[in-house]
């Protein structure tokens, strides 16, 4: 079986691809109110280019693909991209991260095309607050989307929540309670100083430990092993059908088990979310580079993957590219 390892013996088998930098929401922590200047359509990788990169990456040992953005569901003809990737030899798993607004109409077609699972980002269970955080989103539309994804068999649905102090941290318990009702994975993600950095400050940040302490006040948490758990640490309440995950990019470095490369919407390979080092695949593709050159660049990205990041020690984050461009 093919396998590619980096200098630190990590097996790199996962690629996260941002297929679009645009979004139909403007979450307060992710984008400035006026949005970000969108890339020119011509600057964004075409489907055929993405498919070619995935084919070559799969030949090296990449097995799992996650599509993200921006909002991936606003890119046209997405089932075509999914089925093309699903048909690539060596690709075992395709998933997607979405705000869920377009899931209701698309879930069945995406599942049929070969999508396995979805992660839905949801930061409030109160309609008014959801509208405020997302600057205009309708909670019920997302809930309908989640129901459609369940019906389409995109299990388990993972709900990603970013607790922000003074904004939605009083809902941590309500989100945890969702795991008592059904088999969802509710995952709390530490608020990171990336995206709309004007909005970020240390006071708004809660560590995973603090979030977990609050959940544990409700009832004891039992550690559980979850297949394909990625960087999350999982627990459940006794007898609950769902599980609760904690993703701690800042406090609990998961760098030592990081298995991923990122491909930005404008065709740059990014070995680490928190490093500005990028390898320009798009220029190579568009200047007629043969497969072996694309393979060389993919290998280079794996080779220069840093041991770990030091984001929590940095003083300024303004230099970081927006999350919607990199692909969250
Ligand atoms: N639009 C899709 C969505 O919202 O799921 C995909 C892209 S979005 C950038 C991916 C994830 O990044 C979302 O779950 C969002 O909550 C998360 N994210 C964005 N900015 C973040 C930040 N500053 N800290 C933590 N998570 C962030
Ligand atoms: Fe859009 Fe996702 Fe960013 Fe919200 S978090 S603005 S939905 S890209």
Coordinates of C-alpha atoms and ligand atoms in Angstrom, one line a residue:
X1 CA 0.0 0.0 0.0
X2 CA 1.2 3.5 -0.9
X3 CA 2.2 5.7 2.0
X4 CA 3.9 9.1 2.3
X5 CA 5.6 10.2 5.5
X6 CA 7.1 13.5 6.5
X7 CA 10.4 14.2 8.3
X8 CA 8.7 13.5 11.6
X9 CA 7.4 10.1 10.5
X10 CA 3.8 11.3 10.3
X11 CA 1.8 9.5 7.6
X12 CA 0.2 12.2 5.4
X13 CA -3.0 10.7 4.0
X14 CA -5.5 13.5 4.3
X15 CA -6.0 16.6 2.1
X16 CA -8.3 19.4 2.9
X17 CA -9.4 21.4 -0.1
X18 CA -10.9 24.8 -0.1
X19 CA -12.9 24.9 -3.3
X20 CA -14.1 28.5 -3.0
X21 CA -13.2 31.5 -1.0
X22 CA -16.7 33.1 -1.1
X23 CA -19.4 32.5 1.4
X24 CA -23.2 33.1 1.8
X25 CA -22.6 34.1 5.4
X26 CA -20.3 36.6 7.2
X27 CA -19.7 35.0 10.6
X28 CA -18.4 37.7 13.0
X29 CA -15.3 35.7 13.9
X30 CA -14.4 34.6 10.4
X31 CA -15.0 37.6 8.1
X32 CA -15.2 41.3 8.4
X33 CA -18.7 42.8 8.0
X34 CA -18.1 43.9 4.4
X35 CA -16.7 40.4 3.5
X36 CA -13.3 39.9 2.0
X37 CA -12.4 40.8 -1.5
X38 CA -13.3 37.7 -3.4
X39 CA -10.8 36.1 -5.7
X40 CA -11.3 36.4 -9.4
X41 CA -13.1 33.4 -10.8
X42 CA -10.1 32.7 -12.9
X43 CA -7.8 32.6 -9.8
X44 CA -9.8 29.7 -8.3
X45 CA -8.9 26.2 -9.2
X46 CA -11.1 24.6 -11.8
X47 CA -12.7 21.2 -11.0
X48 CA -10.5 19.5 -13.5
X49 CA -7.4 21.0 -11.8
X50 CA -8.6 19.8 -8.4
X51 CA -9.3 16.3 -9.7
X52 CA -5.9 16.1 -11.2
X53 CA -4.2 17.1 -8.0
X54 CA -6.2 14.6 -6.0
X55 CA -5.4 11.8 -8.5
X56 CA -1.7 12.5 -8.1
X57 CA -1.9 12.9 -4.3
X58 CA -3.8 9.6 -4.2
X59 CA -1.0 7.9 -6.1
X60 CA 1.3 9.1 -3.3
X61 CA -0.9 7.8 -0.5
X62 CA -3.6 10.4 0.2
X63 CA -6.8 8.5 1.1
X64 CA -9.1 11.1 2.6
X65 CA -10.4 14.3 1.2
X66 CA -12.4 17.0 2.9
X67 CA -14.0 19.8 0.9
X68 CA -14.4 23.2 2.5
X69 CA -14.3 26.9 1.8
X70 CA -15.6 29.6 2.0
X71 CA -18.9 27.8 1.7
X72 CA -18.4 24.8 -0.5
X73 CA -22.1 24.3 -1.2
X74 CA -22.3 27.5 -3.2
X75 CA -20.0 26.2 -5.8
X76 CA -21.9 25.0 -8.9
X77 CA -22.2 21.4 -9.9
X78 CA -20.6 20.1 -6.7
X79 CA -21.9 16.5 -7.2
X80 CA -19.8 16.3 -10.3
X81 CA -16.6 17.1 -8.3
X82 CA -17.6 14.7 -5.5
X83 CA -18.2 11.8 -7.9
X84 CA -15.1 12.5 -9.8
X85 CA -13.0 12.4 -6.6
X86 CA -14.9 9.3 -5.3
X87 CA -13.9 7.5 -8.5
X88 CA -10.2 8.1 -8.1
X89 CA -8.4 4.9 -7.2
X90 CA -7.1 5.1 -3.6
X91 CA -9.6 7.7 -2.3
X92 CA -11.5 6.0 0.6
X93 CA -13.3 8.9 2.2
X94 CA -14.8 12.2 1.1
X95 CA -16.4 14.6 3.6
X96 CA -17.4 18.2 3.6
X97 CA -17.5 21.1 6.0
X98 CA -20.5 23.5 5.5
X99 CA -22.6 26.1 7.2
X100 CA -25.5 23.9 6.2
X101 CA -27.7 26.6 4.6
X102 CA -27.8 24.7 1.3
X103 CA -27.8 21.2 2.6
X104 CA -31.6 20.7 2.5
X105 CA -31.6 20.7 -1.3
X106 CA -28.2 19.2 -1.9
X107 CA -27.8 16.4 0.7
X108 CA -29.3 13.6 -1.3
X109 CA -27.4 14.5 -4.5
X110 CA -24.2 14.8 -2.7
X111 CA -24.6 11.4 -0.9
X112 CA -25.5 9.8 -4.2
X113 CA -22.3 11.3 -5.8
X114 CA -20.2 9.6 -3.1
X115 CA -20.0 12.0 -0.2
X116 CA -19.7 10.1 3.1
X117 CA -20.2 12.6 5.8
X118 CA -20.7 16.3 6.6
X119 CA -19.6 18.6 9.4
X120 CA -22.0 21.4 10.0
X121 CA -20.8 24.6 11.7
X122 CA -23.4 25.9 14.1
X123 CA -22.6 28.4 16.8
X124 CA -26.0 29.1 18.4
X125 CA -29.3 27.3 18.9
X126 CA -31.2 30.6 19.3
X127 CA -32.5 32.0 16.0
X128 CA -31.8 35.7 16.9
X129 CA -28.3 35.0 18.1
X130 CA -27.5 32.7 15.1
X131 CA -28.6 35.6 12.9
X132 CA -26.3 38.0 14.7
X133 CA -23.2 35.7 14.8
X134 CA -23.6 34.8 11.1
X135 CA -24.8 38.3 10.1
X136 CA -28.0 37.1 8.5
X137 CA -28.3 33.3 8.7
X138 CA -31.6 31.5 9.4
X139 CA -31.2 28.8 12.0
X140 CA -34.3 26.8 10.8
X141 CA -32.8 26.5 7.3
X142 CA -29.7 24.9 8.9
X143 CA -31.8 22.6 11.0
X144 CA -33.7 21.5 7.9
X145 CA -30.3 20.9 6.2
X146 CA -29.1 18.7 9.1
X147 CA -32.3 16.7 8.9
X148 CA -31.9 16.2 5.2
X149 CA -28.2 15.1 5.7
X150 CA -29.4 12.6 8.2
X151 CA -32.0 11.3 5.9
X152 CA -29.5 11.0 3.1
X153 CA -27.3 8.8 5.3
X154 CA -24.4 11.2 5.8
X155 CA -23.6 9.8 9.2
X156 CA -22.4 10.7 11.7
X157 CA -23.4 14.3 11.4
X158 CA -20.7 16.4 13.2
X159 CA -21.8 19.7 14.6
X160 CA -18.9 22.1 15.1
X161 CA -19.3 24.9 17.6
X162 CA -16.8 27.6 18.4
X163 CA -17.6 28.9 22.0
X164 CA -16.7 32.6 22.3
X165 CA -16.9 34.2 25.8
X166 CA -19.7 36.7 26.1
X167 CA -21.1 35.7 22.7
X168 CA -22.4 32.1 22.9
X169 CA -20.5 30.4 25.7
X170 CA -23.7 30.2 27.7
X171 CA -24.9 27.6 25.2
X172 CA -22.1 25.1 25.8
X173 CA -24.5 23.0 27.9
X174 CA -27.3 23.1 25.4
X175 CA -25.0 21.9 22.6
X176 CA -23.7 19.1 24.9
X177 CA -27.3 18.0 25.5
X178 CA -27.8 17.4 21.8
X179 CA -25.8 14.2 22.3
X180 CA -28.5 12.9 24.6
X181 CA -31.1 13.1 21.8
X182 CA -29.4 11.4 18.9
X183 CA -26.1 10.0 17.5
X184 CA -24.6 13.4 16.5
X185 CA -21.0 14.3 17.3
X186 CA -20.9 17.7 18.9
X187 CA -17.5 19.2 18.8
X188 CA -16.3 22.2 20.6
X189 CA -13.5 24.0 18.8
X190 CA -11.2 26.5 20.4
X191 CA -11.6 30.0 19.1
X192 CA -8.5 30.8 17.1
X193 CA -6.9 34.1 16.2
X194 CA -7.4 33.6 12.6
X195 CA -10.1 34.9 10.2
X196 CA -11.5 38.2 11.3
X197 CA -8.6 39.0 13.6
X198 CA -10.2 42.4 14.5
X199 CA -12.8 40.5 16.5
X200 CA -10.4 38.1 18.3
X201 CA -9.1 38.9 21.7
X202 CA -7.8 36.7 24.5
X203 CA -10.8 37.6 26.7
X204 CA -13.2 35.9 24.2
X205 CA -11.2 32.7 24.0
X206 CA -12.0 29.6 26.1
X207 CA -9.6 26.7 26.3
X208 CA -10.9 23.2 25.7
X209 CA -10.2 22.5 29.3
X210 CA -12.5 25.2 30.5
X211 CA -15.2 24.1 28.0
X212 CA -14.8 20.5 29.2
X213 CA -15.0 21.5 32.8
X214 CA -18.3 23.2 32.2
X215 CA -19.7 20.1 30.4
X216 CA -18.5 17.9 33.2
X217 CA -20.5 19.9 35.7
X218 CA -23.6 18.5 34.0
X219 CA -22.5 14.8 34.3
X220 CA -19.3 12.7 34.2
X221 CA -17.7 12.3 30.8
X222 CA -16.6 8.9 29.7
X223 CA -13.7 8.8 27.2
X224 CA -14.5 7.1 24.0
X225 CA -12.6 5.9 20.9
X226 CA -14.1 7.2 17.7
X227 CA -13.0 5.9 14.3
X228 CA -11.4 8.7 12.1
X229 CA -11.3 10.9 15.2
X230 CA -8.9 13.4 13.6
X231 CA -7.6 15.9 16.1
X232 CA -10.7 15.7 18.4
X233 CA -10.6 14.0 21.8
X234 CA -14.0 12.3 22.4
X235 CA -16.2 11.6 25.4
X236 CA -19.8 10.7 26.1
X237 CA -22.4 11.0 28.9
X238 CA -23.3 7.7 30.3
X239 CA -25.8 6.0 28.0
X240 CA -25.9 8.9 25.5
X241 CA -26.2 8.0 21.8
X242 CA -24.1 11.0 20.7
X243 CA -20.5 11.9 21.5
X244 CA -18.8 15.2 22.6
X245 CA -15.5 16.2 21.0
X246 CA -12.9 18.8 22.0
X247 CA -10.6 20.2 19.3
X248 CA -7.8 22.2 20.8
X249 CA -5.7 23.8 18.2
X250 CA -4.2 26.3 20.7
X251 CA -3.8 24.5 24.0
X252 CA -3.5 20.9 23.1
X253 CA -1.3 20.8 20.1
X254 CA -2.4 18.0 17.8
X255 CA 0.6 18.7 15.6
X256 CA 2.3 15.4 16.5
X257 CA -0.5 13.5 14.9
X258 CA -1.2 15.9 12.1
X259 CA -1.8 13.9 8.9
X260 CA -2.9 16.7 6.5
X261 CA -2.0 19.0 3.7
X262 CA -4.2 21.9 2.7
X263 CA -5.0 23.1 -0.8
X264 CA -6.2 26.7 -0.9
X265 CA -8.9 27.9 -3.2
X266 CA -6.3 29.7 -5.3
X267 CA -4.3 26.6 -5.8
X268 CA -1.6 26.8 -3.1
X269 CA -0.5 23.8 -1.1
X270 CA -0.2 24.7 2.5
X271 CA 1.7 22.3 4.8
X272 CA 0.3 23.9 8.0
X273 CA -2.8 26.0 8.8
X274 CA -0.7 28.4 10.9
X275 CA 2.2 28.9 8.6
X276 CA 2.2 31.2 5.7
X277 CA 4.5 28.9 3.7
X278 CA 2.7 27.9 0.5
X279 CA 3.7 26.0 -2.7
X280 CA 2.1 27.3 -5.8
X281 CA 0.5 24.4 -7.6
X282 CA -1.8 26.4 -9.8
X283 CA 1.1 28.1 -11.7
X284 CA 2.6 24.7 -12.3
X285 CA -0.7 23.3 -13.5
X286 CA -1.4 26.2 -15.8
X287 CA 2.1 26.3 -17.3
X288 CA 1.6 22.7 -18.5
X289 CA 3.7 20.9 -15.9
X290 CA 3.6 17.1 -16.3
X291 CA 2.3 14.9 -13.5
X292 CA 5.8 14.2 -12.2
X293 CA 6.3 17.9 -11.5
X294 CA 3.0 18.1 -9.6
X295 CA 4.1 15.0 -7.7
X296 CA 7.4 16.7 -6.9
X297 CA 5.6 19.7 -5.5
X298 CA 3.3 17.5 -3.4
X299 CA 6.3 15.7 -2.0
X300 CA 8.0 19.0 -1.3
X301 CA 4.9 20.2 0.7
X302 CA 5.1 17.0 2.8
X303 CA 8.8 17.4 3.3
X304 CA 8.6 21.0 4.6
X305 CA 5.6 20.3 6.9
X306 CA 6.7 21.8 10.2
X307 CA 7.0 19.8 13.4
X308 CA 4.5 22.1 15.1
X309 CA 3.1 25.6 15.2
X310 CA 3.6 28.3 17.9
X311 CA 0.4 30.3 17.3
X312 CA -0.4 30.6 21.0
X313 CA 2.9 32.5 21.5
X314 CA 2.4 34.9 18.7
X315 CA 1.6 38.5 19.4
X316 CA 0.1 39.5 16.1
X317 CA -2.0 37.4 13.7
X318 CA -2.9 40.0 11.2
X319 CA -0.5 38.5 8.7
X320 CA -2.5 35.2 8.5
X321 CA -4.6 34.7 5.4
X322 CA -8.3 34.6 6.1
X323 CA -9.7 31.2 7.1
X324 CA -12.2 31.3 4.3
X325 CA -9.4 31.5 1.7
X326 CA -7.2 28.8 3.3
X327 CA -10.1 26.5 4.0
X328 CA -11.2 26.0 7.6
Ligands
LIG1 N1 -18.3 27.7 5.5 C1 -18.1 26.5 6.0 C2 -18.4 26.4 7.5 O1 -18.7 27.4 8.1 O2 -18.5 25.2 8.0 C3 -16.6 26.0 5.8 C4 -15.5 27.0 6.0 S1 -15.3 27.6 7.7 C5 -13.9 28.6 7.5 C6 -14.8 26.1 8.5 C7 -14.8 26.1 10.0 O3 -13.8 27.1 10.4 C8 -16.1 26.5 10.6 O4 -16.4 25.4 11.5 C9 -15.8 27.7 11.4 O5 -16.5 27.8 12.6 C10 -14.3 27.6 11.6 N2 -13.6 28.8 12.0 C11 -13.5 30.0 11.2 N3 -12.9 30.9 11.9 C12 -12.5 30.4 13.1 C13 -11.8 30.9 14.2 N4 -11.3 32.1 14.2 N5 -11.6 30.0 15.2 C14 -12.1 28.8 15.2 N6 -12.8 28.2 14.2 C15 -13.0 29.0 13.1
LIG2 FE1 -18.7 31.5 5.9 FE2 -17.9 29.3 7.2 FE3 -16.6 31.7 7.5 FE4 -19.1 31.5 8.5 S1 -17.3 30.3 9.2 S2 -18.3 33.2 7.3 S3 -20.0 30.1 7.1 S4 -16.7 30.5 5.7

